[in-house]
Short mmCIF file of C-alpha atoms in Angstrom, two decimals:
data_model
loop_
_atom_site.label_atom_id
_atom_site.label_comp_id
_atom_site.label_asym_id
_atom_site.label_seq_id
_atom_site.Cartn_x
_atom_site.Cartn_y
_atom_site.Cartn_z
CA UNK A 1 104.60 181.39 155.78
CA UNK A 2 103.62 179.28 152.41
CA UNK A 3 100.61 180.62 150.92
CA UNK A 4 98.85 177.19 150.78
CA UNK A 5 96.14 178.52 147.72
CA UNK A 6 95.99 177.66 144.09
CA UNK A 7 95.36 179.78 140.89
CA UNK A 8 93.39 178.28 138.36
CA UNK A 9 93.22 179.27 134.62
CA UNK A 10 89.81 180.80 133.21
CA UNK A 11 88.89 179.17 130.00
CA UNK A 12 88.27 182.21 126.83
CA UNK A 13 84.42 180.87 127.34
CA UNK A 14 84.15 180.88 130.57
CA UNK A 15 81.04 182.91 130.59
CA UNK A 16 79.45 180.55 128.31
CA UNK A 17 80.48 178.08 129.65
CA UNK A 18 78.75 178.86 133.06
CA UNK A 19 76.04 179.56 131.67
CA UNK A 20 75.33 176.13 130.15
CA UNK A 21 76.10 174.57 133.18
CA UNK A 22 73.47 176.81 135.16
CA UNK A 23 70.56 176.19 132.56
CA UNK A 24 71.13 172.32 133.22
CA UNK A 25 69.78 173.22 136.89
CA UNK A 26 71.70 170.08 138.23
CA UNK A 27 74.13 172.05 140.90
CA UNK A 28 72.64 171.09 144.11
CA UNK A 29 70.63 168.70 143.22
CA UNK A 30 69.80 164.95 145.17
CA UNK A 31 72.30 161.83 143.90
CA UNK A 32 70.99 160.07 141.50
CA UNK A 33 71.63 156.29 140.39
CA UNK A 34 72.61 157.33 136.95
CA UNK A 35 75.79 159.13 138.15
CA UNK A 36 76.17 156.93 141.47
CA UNK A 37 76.91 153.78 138.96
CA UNK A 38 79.32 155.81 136.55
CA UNK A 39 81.50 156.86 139.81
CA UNK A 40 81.19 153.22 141.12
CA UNK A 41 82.54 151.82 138.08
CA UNK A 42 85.41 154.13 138.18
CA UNK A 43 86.55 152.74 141.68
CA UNK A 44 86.45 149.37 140.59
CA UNK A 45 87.64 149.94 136.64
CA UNK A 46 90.59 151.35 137.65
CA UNK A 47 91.03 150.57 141.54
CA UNK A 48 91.18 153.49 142.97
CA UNK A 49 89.80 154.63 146.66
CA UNK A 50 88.41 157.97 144.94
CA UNK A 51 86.09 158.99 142.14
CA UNK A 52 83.89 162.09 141.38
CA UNK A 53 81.29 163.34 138.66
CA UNK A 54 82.25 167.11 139.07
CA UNK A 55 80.31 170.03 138.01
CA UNK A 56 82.73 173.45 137.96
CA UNK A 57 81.11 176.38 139.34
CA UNK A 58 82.64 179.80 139.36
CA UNK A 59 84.53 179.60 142.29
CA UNK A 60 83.85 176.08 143.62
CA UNK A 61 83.96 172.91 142.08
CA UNK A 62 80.45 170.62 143.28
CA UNK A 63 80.52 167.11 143.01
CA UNK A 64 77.12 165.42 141.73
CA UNK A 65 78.43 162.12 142.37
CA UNK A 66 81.40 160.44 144.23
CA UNK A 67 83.00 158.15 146.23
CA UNK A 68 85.86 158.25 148.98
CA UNK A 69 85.22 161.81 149.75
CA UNK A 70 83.34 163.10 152.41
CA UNK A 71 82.46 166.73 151.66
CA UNK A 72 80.11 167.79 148.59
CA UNK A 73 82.25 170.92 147.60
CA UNK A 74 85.73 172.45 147.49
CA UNK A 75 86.99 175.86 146.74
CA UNK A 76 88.06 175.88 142.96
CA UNK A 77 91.39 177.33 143.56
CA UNK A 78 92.14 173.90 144.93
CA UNK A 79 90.60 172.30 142.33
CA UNK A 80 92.37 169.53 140.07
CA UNK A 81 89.32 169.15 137.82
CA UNK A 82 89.69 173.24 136.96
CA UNK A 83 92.82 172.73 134.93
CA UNK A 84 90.86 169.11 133.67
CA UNK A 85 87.94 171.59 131.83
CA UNK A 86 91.00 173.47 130.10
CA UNK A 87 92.27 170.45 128.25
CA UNK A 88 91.00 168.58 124.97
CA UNK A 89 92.47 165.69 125.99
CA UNK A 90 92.36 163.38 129.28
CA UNK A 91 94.16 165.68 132.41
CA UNK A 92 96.36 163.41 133.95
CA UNK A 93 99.10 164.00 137.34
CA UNK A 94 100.70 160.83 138.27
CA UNK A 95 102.48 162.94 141.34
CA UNK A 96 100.68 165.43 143.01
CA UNK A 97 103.63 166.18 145.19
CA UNK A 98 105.82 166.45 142.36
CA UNK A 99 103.93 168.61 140.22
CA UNK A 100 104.16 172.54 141.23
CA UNK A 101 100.99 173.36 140.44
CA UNK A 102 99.40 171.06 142.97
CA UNK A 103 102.44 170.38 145.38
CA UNK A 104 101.31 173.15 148.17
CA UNK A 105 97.43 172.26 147.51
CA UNK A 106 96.25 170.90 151.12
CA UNK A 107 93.98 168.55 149.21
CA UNK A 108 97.97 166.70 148.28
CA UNK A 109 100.02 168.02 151.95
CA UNK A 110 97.25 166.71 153.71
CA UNK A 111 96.96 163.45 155.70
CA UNK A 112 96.02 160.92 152.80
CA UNK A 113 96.97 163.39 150.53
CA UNK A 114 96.02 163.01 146.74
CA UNK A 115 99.03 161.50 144.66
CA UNK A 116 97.29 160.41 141.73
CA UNK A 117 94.52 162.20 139.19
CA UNK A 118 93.05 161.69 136.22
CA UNK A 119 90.08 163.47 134.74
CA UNK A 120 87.86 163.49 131.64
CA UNK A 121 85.76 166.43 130.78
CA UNK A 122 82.44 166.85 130.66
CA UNK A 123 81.07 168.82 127.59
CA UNK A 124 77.96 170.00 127.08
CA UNK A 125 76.13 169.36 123.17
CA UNK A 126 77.89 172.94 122.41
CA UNK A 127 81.26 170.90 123.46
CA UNK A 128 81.49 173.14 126.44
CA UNK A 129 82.97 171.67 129.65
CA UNK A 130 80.85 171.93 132.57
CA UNK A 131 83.26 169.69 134.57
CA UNK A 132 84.87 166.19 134.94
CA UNK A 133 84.97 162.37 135.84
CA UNK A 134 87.90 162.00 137.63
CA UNK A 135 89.48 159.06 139.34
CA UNK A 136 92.08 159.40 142.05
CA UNK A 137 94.62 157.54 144.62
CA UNK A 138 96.77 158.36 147.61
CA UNK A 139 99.44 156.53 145.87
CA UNK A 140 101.23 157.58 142.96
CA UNK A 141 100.58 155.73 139.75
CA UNK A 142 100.42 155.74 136.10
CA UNK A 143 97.66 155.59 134.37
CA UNK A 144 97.38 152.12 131.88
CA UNK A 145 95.96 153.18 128.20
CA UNK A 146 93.26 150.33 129.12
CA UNK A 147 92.06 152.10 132.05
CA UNK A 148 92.13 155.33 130.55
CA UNK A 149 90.18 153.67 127.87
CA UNK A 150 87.73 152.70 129.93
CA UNK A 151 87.56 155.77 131.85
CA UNK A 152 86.84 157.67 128.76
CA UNK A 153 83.91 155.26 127.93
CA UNK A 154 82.36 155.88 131.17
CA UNK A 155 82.82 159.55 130.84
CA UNK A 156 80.95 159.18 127.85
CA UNK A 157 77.87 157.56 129.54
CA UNK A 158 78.16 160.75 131.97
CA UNK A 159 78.01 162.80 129.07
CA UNK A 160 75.02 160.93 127.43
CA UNK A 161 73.36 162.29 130.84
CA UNK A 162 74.22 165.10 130.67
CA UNK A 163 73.10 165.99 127.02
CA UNK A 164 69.07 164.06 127.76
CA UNK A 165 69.12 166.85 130.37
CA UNK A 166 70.10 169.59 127.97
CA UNK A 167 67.43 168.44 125.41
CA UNK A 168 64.71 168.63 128.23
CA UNK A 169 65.62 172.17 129.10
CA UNK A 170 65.54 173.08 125.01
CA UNK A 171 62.41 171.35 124.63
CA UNK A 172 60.58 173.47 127.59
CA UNK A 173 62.22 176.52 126.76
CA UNK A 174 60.89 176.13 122.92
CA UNK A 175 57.19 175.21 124.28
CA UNK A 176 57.55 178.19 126.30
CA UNK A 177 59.26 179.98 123.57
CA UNK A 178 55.66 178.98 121.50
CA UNK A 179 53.73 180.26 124.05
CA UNK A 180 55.10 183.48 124.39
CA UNK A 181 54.63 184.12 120.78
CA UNK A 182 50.92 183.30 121.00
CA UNK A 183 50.62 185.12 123.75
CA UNK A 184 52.13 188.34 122.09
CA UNK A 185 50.08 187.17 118.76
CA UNK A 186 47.12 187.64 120.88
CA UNK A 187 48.02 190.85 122.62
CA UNK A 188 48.52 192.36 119.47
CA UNK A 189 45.14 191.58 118.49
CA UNK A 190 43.34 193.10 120.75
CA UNK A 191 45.33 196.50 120.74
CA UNK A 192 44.91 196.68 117.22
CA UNK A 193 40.94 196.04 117.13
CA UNK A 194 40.58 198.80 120.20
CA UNK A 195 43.10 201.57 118.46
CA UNK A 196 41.42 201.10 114.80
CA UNK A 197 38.03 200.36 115.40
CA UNK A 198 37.24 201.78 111.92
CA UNK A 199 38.66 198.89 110.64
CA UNK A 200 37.22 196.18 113.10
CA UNK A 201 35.13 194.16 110.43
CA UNK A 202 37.94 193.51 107.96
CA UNK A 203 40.21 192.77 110.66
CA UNK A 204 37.32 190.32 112.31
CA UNK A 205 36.64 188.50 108.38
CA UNK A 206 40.26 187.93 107.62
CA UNK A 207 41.09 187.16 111.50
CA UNK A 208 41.82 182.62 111.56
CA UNK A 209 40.56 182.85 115.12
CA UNK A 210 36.66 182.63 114.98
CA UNK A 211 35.30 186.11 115.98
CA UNK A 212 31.51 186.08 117.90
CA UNK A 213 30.37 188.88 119.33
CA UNK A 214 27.59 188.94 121.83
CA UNK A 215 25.21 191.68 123.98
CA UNK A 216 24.99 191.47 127.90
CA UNK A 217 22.21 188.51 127.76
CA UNK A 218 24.50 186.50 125.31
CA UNK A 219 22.64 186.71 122.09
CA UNK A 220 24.70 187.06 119.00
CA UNK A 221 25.53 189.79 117.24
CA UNK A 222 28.40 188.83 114.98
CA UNK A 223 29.83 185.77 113.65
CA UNK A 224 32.78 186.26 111.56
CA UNK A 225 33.54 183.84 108.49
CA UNK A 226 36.20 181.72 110.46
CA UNK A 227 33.58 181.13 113.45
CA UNK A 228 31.52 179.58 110.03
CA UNK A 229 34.11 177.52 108.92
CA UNK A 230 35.06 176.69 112.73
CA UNK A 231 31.54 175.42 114.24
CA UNK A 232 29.36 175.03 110.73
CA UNK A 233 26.65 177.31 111.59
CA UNK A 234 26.06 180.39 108.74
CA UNK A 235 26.05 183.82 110.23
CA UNK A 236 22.51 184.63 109.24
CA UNK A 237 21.42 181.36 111.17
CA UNK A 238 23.80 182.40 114.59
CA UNK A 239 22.20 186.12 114.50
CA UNK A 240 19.76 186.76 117.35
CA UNK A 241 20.13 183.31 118.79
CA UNK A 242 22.32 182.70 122.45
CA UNK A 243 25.83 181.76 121.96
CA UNK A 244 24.98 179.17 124.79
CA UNK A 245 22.26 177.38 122.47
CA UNK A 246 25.29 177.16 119.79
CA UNK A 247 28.20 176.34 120.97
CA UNK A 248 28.11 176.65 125.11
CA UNK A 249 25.72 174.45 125.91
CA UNK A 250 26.92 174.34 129.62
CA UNK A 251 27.50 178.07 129.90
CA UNK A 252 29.95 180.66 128.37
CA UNK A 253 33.49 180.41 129.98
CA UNK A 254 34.06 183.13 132.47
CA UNK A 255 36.50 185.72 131.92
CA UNK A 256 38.45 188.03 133.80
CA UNK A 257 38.61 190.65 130.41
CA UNK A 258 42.27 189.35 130.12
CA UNK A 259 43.63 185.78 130.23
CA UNK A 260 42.73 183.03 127.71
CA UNK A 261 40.36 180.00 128.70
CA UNK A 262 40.75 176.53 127.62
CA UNK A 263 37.22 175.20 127.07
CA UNK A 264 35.18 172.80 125.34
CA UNK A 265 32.45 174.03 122.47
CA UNK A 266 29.91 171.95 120.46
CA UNK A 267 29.96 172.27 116.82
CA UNK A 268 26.49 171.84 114.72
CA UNK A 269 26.88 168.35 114.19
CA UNK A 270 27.36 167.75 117.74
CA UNK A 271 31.04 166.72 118.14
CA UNK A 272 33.04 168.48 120.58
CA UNK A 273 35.94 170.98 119.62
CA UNK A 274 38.88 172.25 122.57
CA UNK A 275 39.30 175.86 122.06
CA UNK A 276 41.02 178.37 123.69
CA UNK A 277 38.59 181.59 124.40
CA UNK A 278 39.83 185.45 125.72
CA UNK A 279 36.65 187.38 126.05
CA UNK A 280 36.60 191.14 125.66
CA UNK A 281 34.48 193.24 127.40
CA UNK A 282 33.22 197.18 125.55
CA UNK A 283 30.86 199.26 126.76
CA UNK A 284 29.19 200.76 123.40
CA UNK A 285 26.89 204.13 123.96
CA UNK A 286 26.26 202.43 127.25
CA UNK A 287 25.76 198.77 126.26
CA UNK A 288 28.14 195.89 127.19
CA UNK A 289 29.08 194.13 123.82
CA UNK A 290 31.59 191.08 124.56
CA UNK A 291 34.30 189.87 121.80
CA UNK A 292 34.99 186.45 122.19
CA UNK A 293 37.99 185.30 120.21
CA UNK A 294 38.24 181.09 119.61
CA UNK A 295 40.85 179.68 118.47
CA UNK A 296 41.39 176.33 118.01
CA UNK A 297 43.15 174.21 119.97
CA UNK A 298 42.84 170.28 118.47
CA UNK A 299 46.12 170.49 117.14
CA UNK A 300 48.34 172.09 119.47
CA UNK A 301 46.87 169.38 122.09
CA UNK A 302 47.97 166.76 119.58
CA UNK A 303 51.58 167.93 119.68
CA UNK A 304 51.40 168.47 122.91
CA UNK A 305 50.19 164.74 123.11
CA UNK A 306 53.11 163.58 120.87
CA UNK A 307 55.75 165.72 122.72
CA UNK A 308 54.69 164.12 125.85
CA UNK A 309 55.06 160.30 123.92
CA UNK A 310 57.86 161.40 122.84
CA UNK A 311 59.86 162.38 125.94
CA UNK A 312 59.00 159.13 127.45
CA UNK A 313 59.47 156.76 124.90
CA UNK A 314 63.20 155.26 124.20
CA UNK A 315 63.24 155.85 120.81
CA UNK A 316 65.37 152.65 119.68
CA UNK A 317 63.51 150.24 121.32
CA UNK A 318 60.34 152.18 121.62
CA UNK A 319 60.25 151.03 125.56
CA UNK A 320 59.34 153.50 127.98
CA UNK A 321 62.54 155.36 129.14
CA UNK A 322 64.19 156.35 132.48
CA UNK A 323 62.28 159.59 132.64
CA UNK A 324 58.64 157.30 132.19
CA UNK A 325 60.14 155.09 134.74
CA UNK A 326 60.69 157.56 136.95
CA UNK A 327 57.22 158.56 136.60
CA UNK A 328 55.63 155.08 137.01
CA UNK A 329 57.71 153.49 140.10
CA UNK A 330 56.29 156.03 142.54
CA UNK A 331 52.92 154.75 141.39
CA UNK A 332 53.74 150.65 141.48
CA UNK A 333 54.75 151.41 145.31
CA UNK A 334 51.94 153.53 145.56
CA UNK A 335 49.53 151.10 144.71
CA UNK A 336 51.18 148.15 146.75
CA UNK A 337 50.74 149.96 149.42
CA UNK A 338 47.20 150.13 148.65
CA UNK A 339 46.59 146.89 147.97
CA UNK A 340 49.16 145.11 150.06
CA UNK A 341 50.77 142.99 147.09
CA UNK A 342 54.10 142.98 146.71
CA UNK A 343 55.97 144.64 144.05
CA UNK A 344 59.53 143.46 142.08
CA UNK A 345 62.26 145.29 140.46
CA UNK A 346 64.02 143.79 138.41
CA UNK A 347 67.42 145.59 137.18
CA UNK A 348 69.20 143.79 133.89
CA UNK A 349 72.02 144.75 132.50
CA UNK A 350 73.91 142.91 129.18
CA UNK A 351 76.50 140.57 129.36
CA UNK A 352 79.02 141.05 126.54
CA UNK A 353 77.31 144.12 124.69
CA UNK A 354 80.09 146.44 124.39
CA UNK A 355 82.44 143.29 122.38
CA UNK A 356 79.00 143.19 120.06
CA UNK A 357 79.51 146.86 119.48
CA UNK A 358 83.31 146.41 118.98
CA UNK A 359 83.16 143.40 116.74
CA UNK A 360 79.74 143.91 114.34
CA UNK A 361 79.36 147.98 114.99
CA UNK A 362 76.48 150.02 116.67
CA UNK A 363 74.28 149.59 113.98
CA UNK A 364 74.28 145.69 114.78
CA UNK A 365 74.42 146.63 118.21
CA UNK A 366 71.05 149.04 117.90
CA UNK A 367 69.53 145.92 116.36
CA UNK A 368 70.42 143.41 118.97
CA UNK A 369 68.90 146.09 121.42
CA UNK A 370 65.42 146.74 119.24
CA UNK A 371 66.12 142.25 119.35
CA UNK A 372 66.21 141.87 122.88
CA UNK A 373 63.85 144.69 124.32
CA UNK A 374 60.97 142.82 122.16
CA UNK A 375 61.97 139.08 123.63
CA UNK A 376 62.13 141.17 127.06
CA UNK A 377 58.08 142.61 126.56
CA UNK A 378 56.89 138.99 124.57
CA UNK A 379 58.21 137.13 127.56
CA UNK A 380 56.59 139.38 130.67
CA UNK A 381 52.90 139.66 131.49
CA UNK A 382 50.73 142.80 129.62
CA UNK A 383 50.34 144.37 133.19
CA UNK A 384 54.05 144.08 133.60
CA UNK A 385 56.33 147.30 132.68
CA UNK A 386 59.37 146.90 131.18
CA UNK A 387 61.39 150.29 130.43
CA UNK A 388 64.82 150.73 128.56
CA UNK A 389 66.83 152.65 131.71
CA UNK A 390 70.31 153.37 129.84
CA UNK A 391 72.71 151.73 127.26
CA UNK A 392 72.28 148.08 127.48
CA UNK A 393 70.35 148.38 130.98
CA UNK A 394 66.86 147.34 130.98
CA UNK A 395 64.04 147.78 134.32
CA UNK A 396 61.04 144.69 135.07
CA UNK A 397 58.50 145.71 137.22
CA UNK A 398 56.34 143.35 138.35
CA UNK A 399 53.43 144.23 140.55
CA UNK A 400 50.96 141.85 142.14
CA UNK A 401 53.26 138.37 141.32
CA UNK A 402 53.72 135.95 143.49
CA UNK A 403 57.28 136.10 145.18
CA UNK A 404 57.57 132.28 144.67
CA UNK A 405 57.46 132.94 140.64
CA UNK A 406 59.75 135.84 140.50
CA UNK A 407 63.01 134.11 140.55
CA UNK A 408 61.91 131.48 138.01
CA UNK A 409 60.91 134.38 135.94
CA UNK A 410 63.89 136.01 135.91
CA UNK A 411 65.65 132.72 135.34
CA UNK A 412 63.35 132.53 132.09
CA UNK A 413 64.56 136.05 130.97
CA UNK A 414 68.38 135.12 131.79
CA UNK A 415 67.22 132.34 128.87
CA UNK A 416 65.39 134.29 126.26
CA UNK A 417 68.23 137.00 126.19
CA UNK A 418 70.77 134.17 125.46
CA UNK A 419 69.23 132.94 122.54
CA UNK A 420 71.68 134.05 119.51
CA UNK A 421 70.32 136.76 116.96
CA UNK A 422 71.83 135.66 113.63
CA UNK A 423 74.02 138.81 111.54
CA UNK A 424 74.24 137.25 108.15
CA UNK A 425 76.81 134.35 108.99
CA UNK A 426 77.60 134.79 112.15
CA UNK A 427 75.10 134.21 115.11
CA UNK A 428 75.42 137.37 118.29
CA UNK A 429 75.76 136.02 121.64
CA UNK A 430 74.99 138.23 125.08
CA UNK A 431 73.56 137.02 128.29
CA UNK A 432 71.83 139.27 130.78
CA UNK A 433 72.95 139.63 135.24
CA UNK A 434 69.49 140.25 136.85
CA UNK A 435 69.40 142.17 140.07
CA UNK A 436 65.89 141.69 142.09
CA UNK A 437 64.69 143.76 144.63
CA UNK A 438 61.34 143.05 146.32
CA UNK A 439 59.34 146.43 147.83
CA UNK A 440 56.75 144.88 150.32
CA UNK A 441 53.72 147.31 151.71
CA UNK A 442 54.89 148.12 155.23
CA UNK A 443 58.12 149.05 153.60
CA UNK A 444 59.64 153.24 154.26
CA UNK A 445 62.03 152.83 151.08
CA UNK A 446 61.85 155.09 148.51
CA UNK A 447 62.31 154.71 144.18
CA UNK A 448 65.78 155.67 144.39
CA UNK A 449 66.32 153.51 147.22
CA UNK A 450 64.27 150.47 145.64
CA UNK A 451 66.58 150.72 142.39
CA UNK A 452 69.90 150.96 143.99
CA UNK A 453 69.23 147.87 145.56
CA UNK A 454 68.31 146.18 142.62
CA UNK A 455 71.62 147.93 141.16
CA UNK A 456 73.51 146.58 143.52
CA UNK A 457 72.08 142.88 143.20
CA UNK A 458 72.79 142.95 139.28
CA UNK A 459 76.55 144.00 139.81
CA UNK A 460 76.77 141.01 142.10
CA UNK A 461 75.37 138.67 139.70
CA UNK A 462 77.97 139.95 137.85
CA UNK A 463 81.14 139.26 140.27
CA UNK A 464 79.42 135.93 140.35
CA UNK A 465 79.96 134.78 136.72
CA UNK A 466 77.55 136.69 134.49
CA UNK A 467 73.89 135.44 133.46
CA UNK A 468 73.62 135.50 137.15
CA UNK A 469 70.07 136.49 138.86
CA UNK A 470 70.19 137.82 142.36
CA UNK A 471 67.58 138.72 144.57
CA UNK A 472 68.75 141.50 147.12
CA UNK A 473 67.99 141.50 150.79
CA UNK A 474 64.85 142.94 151.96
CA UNK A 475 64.77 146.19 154.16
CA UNK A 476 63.13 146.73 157.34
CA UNK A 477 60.03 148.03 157.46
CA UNK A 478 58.45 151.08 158.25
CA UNK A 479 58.16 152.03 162.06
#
């Protein structure tokens, strides 16, 4: 009997490797449109029935995205897109049948067997490879170096995924990386003060946290120089008055002896300070004494702030990004449903953009980009919400418009985009394909749902000649 398994080859990094793919937390997870379009794209790039966005596990291979296949995982010892991860260049098999590494594989002896495979890999920002984008037929074929060219351009748009995700995982492990170390800051503290209370006022003077502490009816007993410097009252002027006359006007945050408290004090001129307070309780020759430490939090909210901006703001254009959209589309359908107005999506994506980039260079590409986001926000309403979604893709949402003045809208923005943005002599030409979908009240579709179909009404704009605007069918409503 033929033994109808494969062997695959284990990269040197393997565990690595694995492990950067498991801190991206996107096995198993829902499609999503940004991986949908690169697989759809394939299909039609390079006509073929099959394409995949594949993540390699340890002994499976899941796919996050495809097309023309009808189960979500295989076994990686059947697995073309193991060997792909191995390679630094493109994995191609024009035969599957011929090749004895894959001839026995029931994924090729099969009915509609797999003839044809081509896969890029997927590497992480550490150039690891996670997995593929892969394209393959029933027929055999060879590969054309302008499909593989444009394979490899879409597998770079995969990538560019792949990597925003990475730098969202970095940037909450390093705020909870912060954290942690204020925590242990903190913790360290308050062991020292209890284990050397001979030296608890030099500790409490050079301490940057303001130091109060207070007797079981809240009147003060210390004030250390930081809680001076912090709230502008002297010691000698805090001493024998309540800490809730100070700086608690609405009542001293309760405590459970361990966690930290985010709270608001008052400082002497009146103005309002966040602070974070852990509140220690002693009993002294049979009085309670409380330490309250304060530290101050204005900054750290700031950055916080900032971060926040920062993770939502496309920063060429300065246009919200996906990750804001994704954030605010829930809300626009939220509130039509409220108010029974309809709301519009419109998805727009370039016409010509990547023979700007190929012609000028990305630097005259970024500026035709900061160019036409700016005509794209002048042009709209100030209640309207336009967001950069990827590349040279750009989302309208329109809430509350009339459905008679969408289309001439988006007519108007088909315009604007087309004017030419001079580069020194020469004047830059790109035109937009507008895809509208309209999301009426009674409506059970979701945000996903709502932007594929606008997706799918730009791409046939597209098919229809470029600088196109169509408006996409309506769904049923909800039962």
């Amino acid at each position: 009997m033929v033994d109808m398994t494969m062997s695959f080859p284990i990269a040197p990094d393997e565990d690595a490797r694995l492990a950067a793919l498991y801190e991206l937390e996107l096995l198993d997870t829902p499609d999503e449109p940004a991986f949908d379009r690169v697989t759809r794209l394939v299909t039609k790039l390079l006509s073929v029935p099959i394409s995949t966005v594949t993540l390699v596990d340890a002994k499976r291979q899941w796919f996050k995205s495809s097309i023309g296949v009808e189960t979500r995982e295989t076994s990686r010892d059947v697995a073309f897109c193991a060997y792909t991860i191995m390679c630094p260049e493109p994995f191609i098999v024009e035969d599957a049948s011929q090749d004895s590494r894959f001839a026995q594989s029931p994924l090729v002896t099969g009915p509609e067997g797999i003839r044809f495979y081509v896969g890029i890999p997927l590497r992480s920002m550490q150039g690891l490879a996670i997995g593929s984008l892969c394209a393959l037929d029933t027929k055999p074929r060879v590969v054309s170096e302008d499909e593989l060219a444009a394979l490899q351009d879409l597998a770079a748009i995969a990538t560019e995924e792949v990597h925003l995700r990475e730098r969202v995982v970095l940037e909450k492990k390093n705020a909870q990386a912060f954290q942690q170390a204020l925590n242990e800051l903190h913790q360290s503290m308050e062991r020292q003060i209890e284990r050397r209370t001979n030296e608890l006022n030099l500790v409490i003077e050079s301490a940057y946290d303001a130091y109060i502490s207070i007797d079981a009816d809240d009147v003060i007993l210390d004030w250390n120089r930081a809680a001076e410097v912090m709230f502008g009252w002297l010691r000698k002027e805090t001493l024998a008055r309540t800490i809730t006359q100070l700086i608690f006007p609405a009542g001293l945050p309760s405590s459970n002896n361990r966690a930290a408290i985010t709270s608001t004090a008052r400082r002497q001129d009146g103005t309002e300070l966040p602070v974070e307070v852990r509140i220690k309780t002693l009993i002294i020759d049979g009085r309670e004494r409380r330490s309250l430490f304060i530290h101050d939090i204005t900054e750290r909210q700031q950055l916080e702030r900032l971060r926040d901006q920062q993770a939502r703001e496309d920063v060429l254009t300065q246009l919200p990004n996906r990750r804001a959209l994704d954030e605010r589309l829930p809300e626009a359908m939220a509130r039509t449903r409220r108010t029974q107005q309809p709301l519009a999506v419109l998805f727009m994506d370039l016409d010509g953009f990547k023979a700007i980039n190929d012609t000028h260079g990305h630097a005259m590409g970024d500026e035709l980009l900061r160019v036409i986001a700016k005509r794209l926000a002048t042009t709209v309403r100030e209640t309207d919400y336009v967001a950069r979604w990827a590349g040279d893709e750009f989302v309208l949402l329109l809430e509350g418009s009339e459905p008679t003045t969408i289309e001439p809208l988006a007519n108007k923005l088909v315009q604007v985009v087309q004017e030419p943005l001079a580069a020194g002599n020469a004047a830059l030409h790109v035109s937009v394909s507008i895809g509208v979908a309209v999301y009426l009240p009674a409506s059970a579709e979701t945000a996903n749902e709502l932007l594929k179909r606008a997706d799918v009404a730009m791409y046939e704009a597209k098919r229809s000649g470029k600088a196109q605007v169509r408006i996409a069918q309506p769904v049923d409503s909800a039962c």
